[in-house]
Amino acid sequence: MILTRRALGAGFLGAAGLAAVTPGTAFGQKTDTYPARPVTTVVAWAPGGGTDYVARLLAEQFSKEFGQSFVVENRAGASGTIGHASVARARPDGYTLLMGVNSTYAMARHLFPNRGYDDERSFAPVGRIATIAAYLCVHRDSPIRSVADLIAAAKAAPGKMTYASPGAGSSGHLAPELFLKMAGIQVENITYRGGAPMLQAMLAREVDMAFLDVVTVLPYLRSGEMRALAIGSRDRLALTPEIPTVAEAGVVGFECNTDYALFAPAQTPETIIRRLNAGVAAALQAPAVRDKLLANGYVLQPGTPEEWPAYLATESAKWGDVIRTRGITLE
């Protein structure tokens, strides 16, 4: 199956749900007038990345939908936990939101035990928004032309091949570790200080392989400077239907995506959460948001607050197992 877009109505409140919200109060403020002033969406990463991109698209559309200003504020550091902690401490009135990503809410929890908040108790989920996968890539001059070739080469020389990662405990580190675990091979991690140096290392052929996200690597695939052996998503991507999934290529059951979701502080009134959830549904139907996400390789992944606990439990268990069994620490 080739991914195009998910049914936008599924799982989200429609316009009728927005109209049916019962007025209430939150800390002395009537919630049926929400938003009555500007709303801040915190991004726990530096400007320019995928989380920032999704947050700004959504904020721009929300400003139109709600007739109120939605602004993005970047609070980076400690694998996203600094920004998450600031939202956990914010007043639960709907005026401070969080654009979260699974590298923080499902991975960092296993690496930062003293992060100052609890992923289940400190936030009220609005719902999932979108997901994006990464390609398993090699340099264009590499003799490796398939996942089977890569596995065979690694087994022939255990620990001699290398992969690039953008930092210890990052999704770009854990994705290849999951792959190595499932493929039963040994490849050495070479850690770089961020995605840009990691990309340059791949282009210079300093390393043998890396998982690179769609937005970053697609221009290099199209120019022929890199070769994608497979994509980490469950299904093939419509932008590159000729590239198989890692599971199709032989590592059955492998799936790795970057997932984005919107949150508010815990105890934010349900009427506000429902209104925001309906707003996300409307935003994902708007061409200004939908078309840009799809053109950049994102897959629309709408969800409800009710679906969130089961998803988080599954995602957290998956990455917790990788971190424990692979002996990953931040030291």
Tab-separated table of C-alpha atoms in Angstrom:
chain	number	residue	atom	x	y	z
A	1	MET	CA	0.000	0.000	0.000
A	2	ILE	CA	1.277	3.484	-0.866
A	3	LEU	CA	0.666	6.263	1.627
A	4	THR	CA	-1.170	9.311	0.428
A	5	ARG	CA	-3.334	10.746	3.178
A	6	ARG	CA	-5.447	9.427	6.012
A	7	ALA	CA	-9.159	10.064	6.281
A	8	LEU	CA	-9.200	13.453	7.929
A	9	GLY	CA	-12.578	13.064	9.497
A	10	ALA	CA	-11.728	9.814	11.263
A	11	GLY	CA	-11.084	10.231	14.925
A	12	PHE	CA	-11.516	14.002	15.019
A	13	LEU	CA	-14.452	16.087	16.096
A	14	GLY	CA	-16.164	17.700	13.163
A	15	ALA	CA	-17.624	21.178	12.936
A	16	ALA	CA	-20.738	19.948	14.701
A	17	GLY	CA	-18.586	18.896	17.639
A	18	LEU	CA	-17.254	22.437	17.860
A	19	ALA	CA	-20.748	23.876	17.893
A	20	ALA	CA	-21.859	21.416	20.552
A	21	VAL	CA	-19.237	22.467	23.130
A	22	THR	CA	-20.922	23.407	26.384
A	23	PRO	CA	-19.813	26.773	27.780
A	24	GLY	CA	-17.832	26.578	31.002
A	25	THR	CA	-15.295	28.454	33.034
A	26	ALA	CA	-11.584	28.014	33.541
A	27	PHE	CA	-9.964	29.866	36.437
A	28	GLY	CA	-12.556	32.616	36.245
A	29	GLN	CA	-12.547	32.836	32.444
A	30	LYS	CA	-15.469	31.725	30.300
A	31	THR	CA	-14.241	28.982	27.997
A	32	ASP	CA	-16.925	29.621	25.382
A	33	THR	CA	-15.033	32.795	24.418
A	34	TYR	CA	-11.744	30.938	23.915
A	35	PRO	CA	-9.384	32.157	22.633
A	36	ALA	CA	-9.847	35.717	23.832
A	37	ARG	CA	-6.150	36.648	23.577
A	38	PRO	CA	-2.984	35.363	21.834
A	39	VAL	CA	-2.035	31.714	22.329
A	40	THR	CA	1.560	30.465	22.543
A	41	THR	CA	2.597	27.095	21.141
A	42	VAL	CA	5.898	25.939	22.616
A	43	VAL	CA	8.302	23.999	20.401
A	44	ALA	CA	10.942	22.247	22.481
A	45	TRP	CA	13.497	22.381	19.668
A	46	ALA	CA	15.415	25.059	17.770
A	47	PRO	CA	13.795	26.835	14.804
A	48	GLY	CA	14.009	25.164	11.420
A	49	GLY	CA	13.337	21.527	12.286
A	50	GLY	CA	10.329	19.349	11.573
A	51	THR	CA	8.567	20.065	14.869
A	52	ASP	CA	8.976	23.799	14.308
A	53	TYR	CA	7.688	23.487	10.739
A	54	VAL	CA	4.516	21.631	11.735
A	55	ALA	CA	3.892	24.006	14.651
A	56	ARG	CA	4.179	27.117	12.478
A	57	LEU	CA	1.893	25.735	9.775
A	58	LEU	CA	-0.702	24.914	12.412
A	59	ALA	CA	-0.310	28.248	14.227
A	60	GLU	CA	-0.822	30.204	11.015
A	61	GLN	CA	-3.974	28.261	10.198
A	62	PHE	CA	-5.271	28.474	13.787
A	63	SER	CA	-4.892	32.262	13.647
A	64	LYS	CA	-7.269	32.262	10.671
A	65	GLU	CA	-9.692	29.704	12.103
A	66	PHE	CA	-9.993	31.204	15.573
A	67	GLY	CA	-9.590	34.874	14.656
A	68	GLN	CA	-6.871	35.220	17.277
A	69	SER	CA	-3.082	35.234	17.144
A	70	PHE	CA	-1.262	31.914	17.660
A	71	VAL	CA	2.498	32.324	18.040
A	72	VAL	CA	5.325	29.783	18.225
A	73	GLU	CA	7.997	30.009	20.916
A	74	ASN	CA	11.132	27.842	20.754
A	75	ARG	CA	12.484	26.547	24.072
A	76	ALA	CA	15.174	24.049	23.128
A	77	GLY	CA	17.439	21.832	25.210
A	78	ALA	CA	17.883	18.404	26.826
A	79	SER	CA	16.177	16.416	24.044
A	80	GLY	CA	13.072	18.567	24.285
A	81	THR	CA	12.505	18.087	28.011
A	82	ILE	CA	13.121	21.765	28.881
A	83	GLY	CA	10.265	22.926	26.675
A	84	HIS	CA	7.990	20.135	27.867
A	85	ALA	CA	8.681	20.993	31.512
A	86	SER	CA	7.805	24.654	30.913
A	87	VAL	CA	4.403	23.713	29.490
A	88	ALA	CA	3.771	21.245	32.312
A	89	ARG	CA	4.145	24.180	34.744
A	90	ALA	CA	1.986	26.578	32.707
A	91	ARG	CA	-1.479	27.732	33.724
A	92	PRO	CA	-4.047	25.230	32.343
A	93	ASP	CA	-6.181	27.804	30.559
A	94	GLY	CA	-5.483	26.936	26.920
A	95	TYR	CA	-3.131	29.841	26.282
A	96	THR	CA	0.052	27.754	26.421
A	97	LEU	CA	0.212	24.712	24.147
A	98	LEU	CA	2.954	22.239	23.244
A	99	MET	CA	3.855	20.762	19.874
A	100	GLY	CA	5.262	17.428	20.981
A	101	VAL	CA	7.262	14.799	19.135
A	102	ASN	CA	7.786	11.151	20.042
A	103	SER	CA	11.541	11.572	20.441
A	104	THR	CA	10.646	13.462	23.621
A	105	TYR	CA	7.360	12.021	24.894
A	106	ALA	CA	8.229	8.372	24.123
A	107	MET	CA	12.050	8.251	24.082
A	108	ALA	CA	13.497	10.938	26.367
A	109	ARG	CA	11.474	9.666	29.341
A	110	HIS	CA	13.751	6.599	29.404
A	111	LEU	CA	16.917	8.723	29.280
A	112	PHE	CA	15.975	11.661	31.542
A	113	PRO	CA	14.361	10.182	34.678
A	114	ASN	CA	14.509	13.546	36.493
A	115	ARG	CA	13.010	15.708	33.768
A	116	GLY	CA	10.555	17.481	36.104
A	117	TYR	CA	7.253	16.260	34.675
A	118	ASP	CA	5.276	13.099	33.960
A	119	ASP	CA	4.294	12.392	30.353
A	120	GLU	CA	0.949	10.850	31.333
A	121	ARG	CA	-0.066	13.167	34.182
A	122	SER	CA	1.383	16.550	33.256
A	123	PHE	CA	-0.339	17.057	29.899
A	124	ALA	CA	-3.800	16.975	28.361
A	125	PRO	CA	-3.504	15.513	24.847
A	126	VAL	CA	-5.333	17.379	22.095
A	127	GLY	CA	-4.471	14.669	19.567
A	128	ARG	CA	-1.945	13.446	17.055
A	129	ILE	CA	-1.384	15.504	13.914
A	130	ALA	CA	1.058	14.001	11.430
A	131	THR	CA	3.955	11.624	11.034
A	132	ILE	CA	7.059	11.508	8.856
A	133	ALA	CA	9.434	8.645	8.176
A	134	ALA	CA	13.146	8.324	7.472
A	135	TYR	CA	14.972	6.609	4.643
A	136	LEU	CA	17.759	4.113	5.263
A	137	CYS	CA	20.450	5.676	3.075
A	138	VAL	CA	23.923	5.015	1.718
A	139	HIS	CA	26.249	7.126	-0.424
A	140	ARG	CA	25.730	6.944	-4.178
A	141	ASP	CA	29.158	5.296	-4.598
A	142	SER	CA	28.485	2.604	-2.014
A	143	PRO	CA	28.518	-0.960	-3.354
A	144	ILE	CA	25.498	-1.647	-1.136
A	145	ARG	CA	22.348	-1.531	-3.238
A	146	SER	CA	19.741	-3.157	-1.006
A	147	VAL	CA	18.908	-3.899	2.611
A	148	ALA	CA	19.937	-7.501	1.973
A	149	ASP	CA	23.338	-6.280	0.741
A	150	LEU	CA	23.766	-4.149	3.853
A	151	ILE	CA	22.916	-6.975	6.233
A	152	ALA	CA	25.231	-9.364	4.406
A	153	ALA	CA	28.107	-6.863	4.485
A	154	ALA	CA	27.611	-6.181	8.196
A	155	LYS	CA	27.521	-9.888	9.033
A	156	ALA	CA	30.695	-10.456	7.023
A	157	ALA	CA	32.556	-7.816	9.078
A	158	PRO	CA	30.855	-7.416	12.493
A	159	GLY	CA	31.453	-3.989	14.023
A	160	LYS	CA	33.477	-2.696	11.066
A	161	MET	CA	30.722	-0.758	9.318
A	162	THR	CA	29.515	2.589	10.670
A	163	TYR	CA	26.326	4.624	10.818
A	164	ALA	CA	25.858	8.333	11.511
A	165	SER	CA	23.592	9.725	14.215
A	166	PRO	CA	22.867	13.364	15.186
A	167	GLY	CA	23.259	12.848	18.946
A	168	ALA	CA	23.021	10.247	21.688
A	169	GLY	CA	19.435	9.289	22.472
A	170	SER	CA	17.997	11.134	19.456
A	171	SER	CA	15.516	9.533	17.077
A	172	GLY	CA	18.337	9.463	14.517
A	173	HIS	CA	20.260	7.304	16.996
A	174	LEU	CA	17.446	5.044	18.170
A	175	ALA	CA	16.042	4.276	14.697
A	176	PRO	CA	19.249	2.605	13.473
A	177	GLU	CA	19.636	0.843	16.818
A	178	LEU	CA	16.163	-0.646	16.371
A	179	PHE	CA	17.158	-1.692	12.855
A	180	LEU	CA	20.411	-3.316	14.040
A	181	LYS	CA	18.557	-5.133	16.814
A	182	MET	CA	15.917	-6.525	14.464
A	183	ALA	CA	18.402	-7.341	11.680
A	184	GLY	CA	20.826	-9.033	14.081
A	185	ILE	CA	23.906	-7.091	12.960
A	186	GLN	CA	26.657	-4.993	14.558
A	187	VAL	CA	27.402	-1.536	13.144
A	188	GLU	CA	29.323	1.177	15.011
A	189	ASN	CA	27.604	4.466	15.847
A	190	ILE	CA	29.468	7.645	14.893
A	191	THR	CA	27.798	10.552	16.694
A	192	TYR	CA	27.755	14.050	15.206
A	193	ARG	CA	26.662	17.344	16.736
A	194	GLY	CA	23.312	17.621	15.003
A	195	GLY	CA	21.661	16.815	11.718
A	196	ALA	CA	23.720	19.131	9.488
A	197	PRO	CA	27.146	17.608	10.334
A	198	MET	CA	25.588	14.153	10.084
A	199	LEU	CA	24.329	14.930	6.582
A	200	GLN	CA	27.730	16.254	5.531
A	201	ALA	CA	29.362	13.077	6.845
A	202	MET	CA	27.071	11.012	4.654
A	203	LEU	CA	27.798	13.168	1.596
A	204	ALA	CA	31.540	12.879	2.267
A	205	ARG	CA	31.196	9.112	2.698
A	206	GLU	CA	32.703	9.211	6.178
A	207	VAL	CA	30.148	6.614	7.289
A	208	ASP	CA	28.397	3.697	5.628
A	209	MET	CA	24.746	4.394	6.391
A	210	ALA	CA	22.218	6.569	8.197
A	211	PHE	CA	18.501	7.024	8.694
A	212	LEU	CA	17.657	10.442	7.235
A	213	ASP	CA	14.234	12.063	7.343
A	214	VAL	CA	12.278	12.630	4.159
A	215	VAL	CA	12.517	16.428	4.141
A	216	THR	CA	16.293	16.412	4.642
A	217	VAL	CA	17.327	13.749	2.182
A	218	LEU	CA	14.792	13.929	-0.651
A	219	PRO	CA	16.764	16.561	-2.641
A	220	TYR	CA	19.869	14.349	-2.444
A	221	LEU	CA	17.938	11.299	-3.575
A	222	ARG	CA	16.586	13.234	-6.539
A	223	SER	CA	20.049	14.564	-7.444
A	224	GLY	CA	21.539	11.090	-7.169
A	225	GLU	CA	24.024	12.021	-4.435
A	226	MET	CA	22.543	9.432	-2.097
A	227	ARG	CA	20.714	6.151	-2.463
A	228	ALA	CA	17.743	5.109	-0.333
A	229	LEU	CA	17.643	1.381	0.343
A	230	ALA	CA	14.261	1.525	2.084
A	231	ILE	CA	11.913	3.736	4.085
A	232	GLY	CA	11.116	3.153	7.743
A	233	SER	CA	7.358	3.693	7.557
A	234	ARG	CA	4.757	0.929	7.533
A	235	ASP	CA	3.744	1.716	3.946
A	236	ARG	CA	5.545	3.103	0.919
A	237	LEU	CA	5.471	6.856	0.476
A	238	ALA	CA	3.570	8.375	-2.445
A	239	LEU	CA	6.503	10.692	-3.197
A	240	THR	CA	8.823	7.702	-3.756
A	241	PRO	CA	6.641	4.682	-4.564
A	242	GLU	CA	9.615	2.796	-6.005
A	243	ILE	CA	11.398	2.646	-2.630
A	244	PRO	CA	10.340	-0.351	-0.488
A	245	THR	CA	9.733	-0.278	3.226
A	246	VAL	CA	12.363	-1.761	5.532
A	247	ALA	CA	9.853	-4.489	6.404
A	248	GLU	CA	9.308	-5.319	2.730
A	249	ALA	CA	13.074	-5.410	2.248
A	250	GLY	CA	13.469	-8.193	4.782
A	251	VAL	CA	13.398	-6.793	8.333
A	252	VAL	CA	9.833	-7.884	9.034
A	253	GLY	CA	7.955	-5.779	11.579
A	254	PHE	CA	10.287	-2.783	11.423
A	255	GLU	CA	8.539	0.579	11.626
A	256	CYS	CA	9.959	3.898	12.725
A	257	ASN	CA	8.355	7.309	12.331
A	258	THR	CA	8.584	10.770	13.820
A	259	ASP	CA	5.132	11.506	15.231
A	260	TYR	CA	3.774	14.958	16.076
A	261	ALA	CA	0.998	15.705	18.568
A	262	LEU	CA	-0.513	18.762	20.247
A	263	PHE	CA	-0.852	19.110	24.028
A	264	ALA	CA	-2.073	21.501	26.693
A	265	PRO	CA	-1.181	21.468	30.399
A	266	ALA	CA	-3.053	18.908	32.494
A	267	GLN	CA	-6.438	20.085	33.823
A	268	THR	CA	-7.076	22.342	30.844
A	269	PRO	CA	-10.898	22.414	30.520
A	270	GLU	CA	-12.309	19.744	28.243
A	271	THR	CA	-14.265	22.326	26.255
A	272	ILE	CA	-10.986	23.962	25.226
A	273	ILE	CA	-9.369	20.612	24.392
A	274	ARG	CA	-12.365	19.714	22.194
A	275	ARG	CA	-12.279	23.067	20.484
A	276	LEU	CA	-8.576	22.689	19.712
A	277	ASN	CA	-9.101	19.121	18.496
A	278	ALA	CA	-11.774	20.324	16.087
A	279	GLY	CA	-9.417	23.113	15.042
A	280	VAL	CA	-6.711	20.594	14.152
A	281	ALA	CA	-9.216	18.627	12.059
A	282	ALA	CA	-10.171	21.779	10.163
A	283	ALA	CA	-6.520	22.775	9.710
A	284	LEU	CA	-5.613	19.396	8.211
A	285	GLN	CA	-8.434	19.809	5.702
A	286	ALA	CA	-7.203	23.275	4.685
A	287	PRO	CA	-5.092	23.190	1.482
A	288	ALA	CA	-2.589	25.641	3.001
A	289	VAL	CA	-1.687	23.015	5.604
A	290	ARG	CA	-2.612	19.698	4.002
A	291	ASP	CA	-0.892	20.254	0.662
A	292	LYS	CA	2.346	21.525	2.214
A	293	LEU	CA	2.581	18.590	4.600
A	294	LEU	CA	1.894	16.008	1.910
A	295	ALA	CA	4.322	17.645	-0.534
A	296	ASN	CA	7.083	17.371	2.060
A	297	GLY	CA	6.497	13.699	2.817
A	298	TYR	CA	4.342	13.988	5.924
A	299	VAL	CA	1.393	11.660	6.411
A	300	LEU	CA	-1.675	13.125	8.092
A	301	GLN	CA	-2.326	11.213	11.299
A	302	PRO	CA	-5.354	12.663	13.099
A	303	GLY	CA	-6.249	11.368	16.529
A	304	THR	CA	-8.398	12.031	19.574
A	305	PRO	CA	-7.562	12.563	23.254
A	306	GLU	CA	-9.232	9.214	23.999
A	307	GLU	CA	-6.866	7.344	21.665
A	308	TRP	CA	-3.759	8.903	23.143
A	309	PRO	CA	-3.075	6.735	26.260
A	310	ALA	CA	-2.942	3.460	24.315
A	311	TYR	CA	-0.725	4.972	21.618
A	312	LEU	CA	1.680	6.473	24.171
A	313	ALA	CA	1.933	3.209	26.107
A	314	THR	CA	2.813	1.272	22.950
A	315	GLU	CA	5.310	3.833	21.660
A	316	SER	CA	7.005	4.232	25.037
A	317	ALA	CA	7.341	0.467	25.535
A	318	LYS	CA	8.853	0.074	22.065
A	319	TRP	CA	11.587	2.660	22.564
A	320	GLY	CA	12.165	1.787	26.196
A	321	ASP	CA	12.981	-1.744	25.088
A	322	VAL	CA	15.458	-0.477	22.466
A	323	ILE	CA	17.171	1.782	25.002
A	324	ARG	CA	17.472	-0.982	27.606
A	325	THR	CA	18.507	-3.850	25.346
A	326	ARG	CA	21.007	-1.759	23.384
A	327	GLY	CA	22.497	-0.248	26.546
A	328	ILE	CA	21.912	3.333	25.414
A	329	THR	CA	22.779	6.085	27.894
A	330	LEU	CA	23.617	9.781	27.639
A	331	GLU	CA	27.060	9.325	29.193
